[in-house]
């Protein structure tokens, strides 16, 4: 099984590293193509494109201007340790063990607007480029057209090597759209997390994001490699609800 998650807008390139293990992004040449075009944008154009404040636009202008391979521990950081935000708060990669990182490197992938798809220990430089950004480029009118079939084909090749060729989709809709689900011949399981509020169970964005991170951590630490194992997820009070689940949509409920 391969678990797929989204990246985060919040980044940390300063804190202590939980591991020195590292790898290189597979699609760095494609990233460089995008950055070459992004470098041509003025801060005001970046602000408009990404709907950012002037301060954040200037920060990301500077990031694109200073983007430069090769990536080393001195100028880059492992993706799983660089990303912060709700999902990564739940995942808490800083406390994973060496064995956890080793397992994650084989079974976890992070989708990215700039890097395409990342292994957890792939070195990245700081950036902001959400997959849904309508950035016209040499390949089309947005990033979905830029990446085309690349991410789908990449995952298919990786799934062929897995004992259970199944994707666990813990990514957001914005990012998973780039995988082209309809063209994926392998099974996709999507966990859904609902919290009880105002008399009913519903998806609450912040809690659902954190839960996706918690589930990712649960999979890594327990080295889960079959769908049945996912149903045992019980962190932070969530419980599998068979009644509202289907084979490919596993629903977890929590009464706070």
Short mmCIF file of C-alpha atoms in Angstrom, two decimals:
data_model
loop_
_atom_site.label_atom_id
_atom_site.label_comp_id
_atom_site.label_asym_id
_atom_site.label_seq_id
_atom_site.Cartn_x
_atom_site.Cartn_y
_atom_site.Cartn_z
CA UNK A 1 0.00 0.00 0.00
CA UNK A 2 1.05 3.55 -0.67
CA UNK A 3 -0.37 6.43 1.36
CA UNK A 4 -0.65 9.78 -0.41
CA UNK A 5 -0.84 13.14 1.39
CA UNK A 6 -0.79 16.84 0.49
CA UNK A 7 2.06 19.24 1.27
CA UNK A 8 1.62 22.30 3.50
CA UNK A 9 1.94 26.04 3.06
CA UNK A 10 3.64 26.41 6.44
CA UNK A 11 7.33 25.46 6.34
CA UNK A 12 10.12 24.96 8.87
CA UNK A 13 13.71 25.12 7.67
CA UNK A 14 15.23 26.06 11.03
CA UNK A 15 14.32 23.46 13.66
CA UNK A 16 16.41 20.40 14.61
CA UNK A 17 16.30 17.42 12.25
CA UNK A 18 14.88 14.09 13.41
CA UNK A 19 16.99 12.20 10.85
CA UNK A 20 19.99 12.81 8.60
CA UNK A 21 18.75 10.35 5.99
CA UNK A 22 17.99 12.04 2.69
CA UNK A 23 17.05 11.46 -0.94
CA UNK A 24 16.56 13.57 -4.06
CA UNK A 25 13.27 14.53 -5.78
CA UNK A 26 12.66 12.54 -8.95
CA UNK A 27 11.19 15.40 -10.96
CA UNK A 28 13.67 18.15 -10.19
CA UNK A 29 14.17 18.99 -13.87
CA UNK A 30 10.42 19.64 -14.15
CA UNK A 31 10.58 21.77 -10.99
CA UNK A 32 13.35 23.80 -12.58
CA UNK A 33 11.19 24.40 -15.66
CA UNK A 34 8.45 25.83 -13.45
CA UNK A 35 10.85 27.91 -11.38
CA UNK A 36 12.42 29.37 -14.53
CA UNK A 37 8.98 30.73 -15.45
CA UNK A 38 8.11 31.76 -11.89
CA UNK A 39 11.35 33.75 -11.63
CA UNK A 40 10.01 36.06 -14.35
CA UNK A 41 7.11 37.18 -12.13
CA UNK A 42 7.32 40.39 -10.11
CA UNK A 43 6.17 40.27 -6.45
CA UNK A 44 2.88 41.99 -7.43
CA UNK A 45 2.23 39.29 -10.05
CA UNK A 46 2.91 36.56 -7.50
CA UNK A 47 0.51 38.27 -5.08
CA UNK A 48 -2.21 38.28 -7.72
CA UNK A 49 -1.56 34.71 -8.94
CA UNK A 50 -1.48 33.15 -5.47
CA UNK A 51 -3.78 35.61 -3.68
CA UNK A 52 -1.06 36.57 -1.20
CA UNK A 53 -0.30 39.64 0.89
CA UNK A 54 2.56 41.85 -0.32
CA UNK A 55 4.76 40.46 2.46
CA UNK A 56 4.16 36.83 1.50
CA UNK A 57 4.47 37.63 -2.19
CA UNK A 58 7.89 39.19 -1.60
CA UNK A 59 8.95 36.19 0.50
CA UNK A 60 8.03 33.79 -2.30
CA UNK A 61 9.58 36.02 -4.95
CA UNK A 62 12.83 35.75 -2.98
CA UNK A 63 12.39 31.98 -2.65
CA UNK A 64 12.04 31.52 -6.40
CA UNK A 65 15.00 33.79 -7.11
CA UNK A 66 17.24 31.83 -4.73
CA UNK A 67 16.02 28.38 -5.84
CA UNK A 68 19.10 26.51 -6.96
CA UNK A 69 20.02 22.81 -7.26
CA UNK A 70 21.85 20.71 -6.38
CA UNK A 71 20.00 20.21 -3.11
CA UNK A 72 22.17 19.53 -0.08
CA UNK A 73 21.54 19.44 3.70
CA UNK A 74 23.00 22.96 3.75
CA UNK A 75 20.47 24.53 1.37
CA UNK A 76 17.48 22.17 1.60
CA UNK A 77 15.53 19.99 4.03
CA UNK A 78 13.70 16.65 3.94
CA UNK A 79 10.10 17.21 2.80
CA UNK A 80 8.47 15.40 5.72
CA UNK A 81 10.41 17.57 8.18
CA UNK A 82 10.00 20.83 6.25
CA UNK A 83 6.22 20.84 5.90
CA UNK A 84 4.15 22.10 8.84
CA UNK A 85 0.42 22.78 9.15
CA UNK A 86 -2.61 20.79 10.30
CA UNK A 87 -1.85 17.45 8.60
CA UNK A 88 1.76 17.55 9.75
CA UNK A 89 0.73 18.49 13.28
CA UNK A 90 -1.11 15.17 13.44
CA UNK A 91 1.72 13.30 11.72
CA UNK A 92 4.35 14.74 14.10
CA UNK A 93 7.32 13.58 12.01
CA UNK A 94 9.82 15.02 14.49
CA UNK A 95 9.11 12.11 16.84
CA UNK A 96 9.28 9.27 14.29
CA UNK A 97 11.97 6.62 14.73
CA UNK A 98 14.62 5.56 12.23
CA UNK A 99 12.52 2.48 11.38
CA UNK A 100 9.48 4.72 10.89
CA UNK A 101 11.35 6.88 8.37
CA UNK A 102 12.58 3.77 6.58
CA UNK A 103 9.02 2.45 6.24
CA UNK A 104 7.64 5.85 5.24
CA UNK A 105 10.26 6.17 2.51
CA UNK A 106 8.76 3.09 0.83
CA UNK A 107 5.08 3.62 1.59
CA UNK A 108 4.36 7.36 1.85
CA UNK A 109 4.26 9.92 -0.97
CA UNK A 110 3.64 13.69 -0.81
CA UNK A 111 2.01 15.43 -3.77
CA UNK A 112 3.38 18.87 -4.66
CA UNK A 113 2.58 21.61 -7.13
CA UNK A 114 6.29 22.34 -7.65
CA UNK A 115 7.95 18.95 -7.11
CA UNK A 116 5.18 16.71 -8.46
CA UNK A 117 5.53 13.82 -6.05
CA UNK A 118 7.98 13.44 -3.18
CA UNK A 119 9.35 10.69 -0.99
CA UNK A 120 9.38 11.75 2.68
CA UNK A 121 13.16 12.19 2.79
CA UNK A 122 13.51 14.00 -0.54
CA UNK A 123 15.34 17.28 -0.04
CA UNK A 124 13.36 20.37 -1.00
CA UNK A 125 13.98 24.09 -0.96
CA UNK A 126 11.28 26.41 0.42
CA UNK A 127 8.49 27.33 -1.96
CA UNK A 128 4.82 28.07 -2.29
CA UNK A 129 2.93 26.74 -5.30
CA UNK A 130 -0.37 25.08 -4.60
CA UNK A 131 -1.56 22.47 -7.09
CA UNK A 132 -4.74 24.43 -7.83
CA UNK A 133 -2.82 27.58 -8.83
CA UNK A 134 -3.90 28.75 -12.27
CA UNK A 135 -0.33 29.25 -13.42
CA UNK A 136 -0.09 29.23 -17.22
CA UNK A 137 3.06 27.41 -18.30
CA UNK A 138 4.68 25.83 -21.35
CA UNK A 139 2.55 22.70 -20.95
CA UNK A 140 -0.85 24.32 -20.44
CA UNK A 141 -3.04 26.70 -18.51
CA UNK A 142 -2.47 25.27 -15.02
CA UNK A 143 -0.41 22.82 -12.97
CA UNK A 144 -2.75 19.90 -13.63
CA UNK A 145 -1.89 20.26 -17.31
CA UNK A 146 1.80 20.72 -16.53
CA UNK A 147 2.00 17.45 -14.60
CA UNK A 148 -0.37 15.65 -16.97
CA UNK A 149 -0.12 11.87 -16.57
CA UNK A 150 3.22 12.03 -14.74
CA UNK A 151 1.92 11.46 -11.21
CA UNK A 152 -0.53 8.76 -12.27
CA UNK A 153 2.17 6.87 -14.18
CA UNK A 154 4.64 7.29 -11.33
CA UNK A 155 2.25 5.83 -8.76
CA UNK A 156 1.30 2.95 -11.06
CA UNK A 157 4.96 1.95 -11.35
CA UNK A 158 5.41 2.13 -7.58
CA UNK A 159 2.22 0.20 -6.87
CA UNK A 160 3.40 -2.69 -9.05
CA UNK A 161 6.21 -3.24 -6.53
CA UNK A 162 3.85 -3.34 -3.54
CA UNK A 163 2.50 -6.56 -2.01
CA UNK A 164 -0.91 -4.84 -1.95
CA UNK A 165 -1.22 -2.41 -4.90
CA UNK A 166 -3.59 -0.02 -3.11
CA UNK A 167 -3.55 3.75 -2.64
CA UNK A 168 -4.67 5.18 0.70
CA UNK A 169 -5.82 8.67 -0.23
CA UNK A 170 -5.21 11.06 2.65
CA UNK A 171 -4.64 14.04 0.36
CA UNK A 172 -6.99 16.97 -0.25
CA UNK A 173 -9.21 17.00 -3.34
CA UNK A 174 -7.10 19.81 -4.82
CA UNK A 175 -4.01 17.62 -4.81
CA UNK A 176 -5.48 14.18 -5.45
CA UNK A 177 -7.09 15.54 -8.63
CA UNK A 178 -3.55 15.58 -10.09
CA UNK A 179 -3.37 11.78 -9.71
CA UNK A 180 -6.23 11.35 -12.23
CA UNK A 181 -8.22 8.86 -10.19
CA UNK A 182 -10.35 7.72 -13.17
CA UNK A 183 -7.21 6.57 -14.98
CA UNK A 184 -5.84 4.64 -12.00
CA UNK A 185 -6.39 0.87 -12.46
CA UNK A 186 -5.57 0.13 -8.82
CA UNK A 187 -7.85 0.31 -5.81
CA UNK A 188 -8.08 3.62 -3.97
CA UNK A 189 -9.25 3.77 -0.35
CA UNK A 190 -10.21 7.16 1.07
CA UNK A 191 -10.58 7.50 4.85
CA UNK A 192 -13.15 10.11 5.94
CA UNK A 193 -13.11 11.77 9.37
CA UNK A 194 -16.24 13.27 10.93
CA UNK A 195 -16.78 15.06 14.23
CA UNK A 196 -20.05 15.43 16.13
CA UNK A 197 -21.36 18.99 16.10
CA UNK A 198 -24.84 20.50 16.45
CA UNK A 199 -26.51 17.11 16.63
CA UNK A 200 -24.81 15.46 13.66
CA UNK A 201 -21.52 14.11 12.36
CA UNK A 202 -19.82 16.31 9.80
CA UNK A 203 -16.41 16.92 8.27
CA UNK A 204 -14.76 19.83 10.09
CA UNK A 205 -11.79 21.02 8.04
CA UNK A 206 -9.20 21.61 10.77
CA UNK A 207 -9.97 18.36 12.60
CA UNK A 208 -10.18 16.35 9.37
CA UNK A 209 -6.76 17.61 8.26
CA UNK A 210 -5.16 16.75 11.58
CA UNK A 211 -6.85 13.34 11.50
CA UNK A 212 -5.35 12.64 8.07
CA UNK A 213 -1.94 13.27 9.64
CA UNK A 214 -2.76 11.05 12.60
CA UNK A 215 -3.85 8.25 10.26
CA UNK A 216 -0.62 8.62 8.28
CA UNK A 217 1.38 8.30 11.50
CA UNK A 218 -0.73 5.29 12.54
CA UNK A 219 0.00 3.56 9.21
CA UNK A 220 3.73 4.26 9.44
CA UNK A 221 4.22 3.25 13.07
CA UNK A 222 2.16 0.08 12.75
CA UNK A 223 3.50 -0.71 9.26
CA UNK A 224 -0.02 -1.38 8.03
CA UNK A 225 -0.05 -3.05 4.64
CA UNK A 226 -3.65 -4.17 4.22
CA UNK A 227 -7.01 -2.33 4.23
CA UNK A 228 -8.35 -4.19 7.26
CA UNK A 229 -5.55 -2.77 9.38
CA UNK A 230 -6.77 0.77 8.65
CA UNK A 231 -10.03 0.08 10.48
CA UNK A 232 -8.15 -0.26 13.79
CA UNK A 233 -7.28 3.47 13.71
CA UNK A 234 -8.38 4.94 17.05
CA UNK A 235 -6.13 7.94 17.75
CA UNK A 236 -7.57 11.09 19.35
CA UNK A 237 -10.94 9.44 19.94
CA UNK A 238 -11.84 8.43 16.37
CA UNK A 239 -13.54 5.08 15.79
CA UNK A 240 -14.27 3.18 12.59
CA UNK A 241 -17.98 3.26 11.72
CA UNK A 242 -18.89 0.22 9.64
CA UNK A 243 -22.47 1.38 9.09
CA UNK A 244 -21.56 4.54 7.19
CA UNK A 245 -18.50 3.09 5.42
CA UNK A 246 -18.06 1.33 2.09
CA UNK A 247 -15.16 -0.85 0.93
CA UNK A 248 -13.32 2.16 -0.47
CA UNK A 249 -14.60 4.92 1.83
CA UNK A 250 -13.72 4.22 5.45
CA UNK A 251 -15.58 6.54 7.81
CA UNK A 252 -14.25 7.36 11.26
CA UNK A 253 -16.42 9.19 13.78
CA UNK A 254 -15.56 11.14 16.90
CA UNK A 255 -17.84 12.52 19.60
CA UNK A 256 -15.92 15.31 21.35
#
